[in-house]
Protein backbone atom coordinates (compact mmCIF):
# COMPACT_ATOMS: atom_id res chain seq x y z
CA UNK A 1 91.65 104.65 78.21
CA UNK A 2 94.64 106.98 78.10
CA UNK A 3 98.15 105.96 79.12
CA UNK A 4 99.69 109.47 78.91
CA UNK A 5 98.64 112.75 80.40
CA UNK A 6 99.21 114.64 77.10
CA UNK A 7 96.78 112.43 75.21
CA UNK A 8 94.14 112.84 77.94
CA UNK A 9 94.38 116.70 78.01
CA UNK A 10 94.28 116.87 74.26
CA UNK A 11 91.18 114.72 74.27
CA UNK A 12 89.55 117.27 76.66
CA UNK A 13 90.12 120.15 74.29
CA UNK A 14 87.05 121.39 72.38
CA UNK A 15 86.67 120.89 68.60
CA UNK A 16 87.87 124.37 67.54
CA UNK A 17 91.28 123.84 69.18
CA UNK A 18 91.74 120.54 67.41
CA UNK A 19 91.31 121.74 63.87
CA UNK A 20 94.98 122.45 63.46
CA UNK A 21 97.31 119.48 62.84
CA UNK A 22 98.96 118.10 66.02
CA UNK A 23 102.47 119.00 64.79
CA UNK A 24 101.77 122.74 64.77
CA UNK A 25 99.10 122.87 67.37
CA UNK A 26 100.39 124.92 70.32
CA UNK A 27 98.04 123.31 72.81
CA UNK A 28 99.24 119.79 71.84
CA UNK A 29 102.83 120.89 72.09
CA UNK A 30 102.25 122.32 75.52
CA UNK A 31 100.46 119.20 76.67
CA UNK A 32 103.29 117.05 75.23
CA UNK A 33 105.89 118.91 77.22
CA UNK A 34 103.97 119.23 80.51
CA UNK A 35 102.52 115.76 80.12
CA UNK A 36 105.86 114.11 80.08
CA UNK A 37 106.82 115.87 83.35
CA UNK A 38 103.59 115.04 85.00
CA UNK A 39 103.77 111.38 83.89
CA UNK A 40 107.25 111.15 85.55
CA UNK A 41 105.75 112.79 88.64
CA UNK A 42 102.94 110.37 88.78
CA UNK A 43 105.29 107.34 88.44
CA UNK A 44 107.47 108.80 91.28
CA UNK A 45 104.51 109.22 93.56
CA UNK A 46 103.25 105.73 92.89
CA UNK A 47 106.76 104.35 93.57
CA UNK A 48 106.89 106.36 96.84
CA UNK A 49 103.43 105.06 97.76
CA UNK A 50 104.58 101.43 97.20
CA UNK A 51 107.71 101.95 99.30
CA UNK A 52 105.74 103.33 102.34
CA UNK A 53 103.76 100.15 102.67
CA UNK A 54 105.44 97.02 104.22
CA UNK A 55 103.52 94.65 101.86
CA UNK A 56 104.84 96.25 98.75
CA UNK A 57 108.17 97.85 99.51
CA UNK A 58 111.57 96.81 98.08
CA UNK A 59 113.99 94.72 100.23
CA UNK A 60 116.12 97.83 100.86
CA UNK A 61 113.22 99.81 102.19
CA UNK A 62 112.04 96.75 104.24
CA UNK A 63 115.20 97.10 106.31
CA UNK A 64 114.21 100.76 107.05
CA UNK A 65 110.74 99.72 108.13
CA UNK A 66 112.32 97.09 110.38
CA UNK A 67 114.75 99.64 111.79
CA UNK A 68 111.88 102.05 112.60
CA UNK A 69 110.20 99.31 114.64
CA UNK A 70 113.49 98.11 116.28
CA UNK A 71 113.52 94.75 114.31
CA UNK A 72 116.41 93.27 112.43
CA UNK A 73 116.39 90.41 110.01
CA UNK A 74 117.51 87.09 111.46
CA UNK A 75 120.19 85.13 109.72
CA UNK A 76 118.62 82.86 107.16
CA UNK A 77 115.21 84.36 107.58
CA UNK A 78 113.22 84.59 104.29
CA UNK A 79 112.12 87.98 103.10
CA UNK A 80 108.41 87.26 103.34
CA UNK A 81 108.79 86.02 106.88
CA UNK A 82 110.61 89.20 107.83
CA UNK A 83 107.89 91.22 106.05
CA UNK A 84 105.15 89.35 107.97
CA UNK A 85 106.98 89.89 111.31
CA UNK A 86 107.29 93.67 110.66
CA UNK A 87 103.62 93.87 109.80
CA UNK A 88 102.51 92.05 112.89
CA UNK A 89 104.91 93.86 115.23
CA UNK A 90 102.33 96.45 116.48
CA UNK A 91 99.79 93.73 117.24
CA UNK A 92 102.27 91.62 119.10
CA UNK A 93 103.34 94.65 121.17
CA UNK A 94 99.75 95.54 122.04
CA UNK A 95 98.95 92.08 123.29
CA UNK A 96 102.11 92.03 125.51
CA UNK A 97 102.61 88.82 127.43
CA UNK A 98 99.10 87.43 127.08
CA UNK A 99 98.48 84.00 125.72
CA UNK A 100 97.17 85.46 122.47
CA UNK A 101 100.25 87.66 122.20
CA UNK A 102 102.66 84.76 122.64
CA UNK A 103 100.84 82.72 120.10
CA UNK A 104 100.82 85.54 117.57
CA UNK A 105 104.48 86.31 118.21
CA UNK A 106 105.50 82.62 117.56
CA UNK A 107 103.19 82.41 114.48
CA UNK A 108 104.91 85.60 113.07
CA UNK A 109 108.19 83.66 113.24
CA UNK A 110 106.73 81.02 110.95
CA UNK A 111 105.53 78.31 113.33
CA UNK A 112 101.94 77.09 112.78
CA UNK A 113 101.16 74.59 115.46
CA UNK A 114 101.52 76.70 118.64
CA UNK A 115 100.07 75.95 122.03
CA UNK A 116 100.64 77.69 125.36
CA UNK A 117 101.15 75.21 128.21
CA UNK A 118 101.05 76.77 131.76
CA UNK A 119 104.01 76.04 133.90
CA UNK A 120 101.78 74.40 136.55
CA UNK A 121 100.59 71.80 134.09
CA UNK A 122 104.18 71.25 132.72
CA UNK A 123 105.79 70.59 136.06
CA UNK A 124 102.85 68.67 137.40
């Protein structure tokens, strides 16, 4: 409905405060000044929120998320594959060396047809 904070706050004023033209209305001038600052703060907070999530962060911040988890980007690895590997890191670590964990780790690298073959079956 309202794109700017100043317009919204002016809308909330009661009718007696709106009788004066906007150009000389002190309330409107105050909302215009404060609204600009608050709109900038809102955009900064939304940008910070996007950067804290692995799914929506920028490539530069994705490196930081990877560094926090001890992961580096492989040579030639696509950005979305790296993003997926970072997102699945905690699940892969929690499953450890189990069959499910091995399958999940290999799938996070981009391979779809994965099967675990026990060594006793492989060597006969």
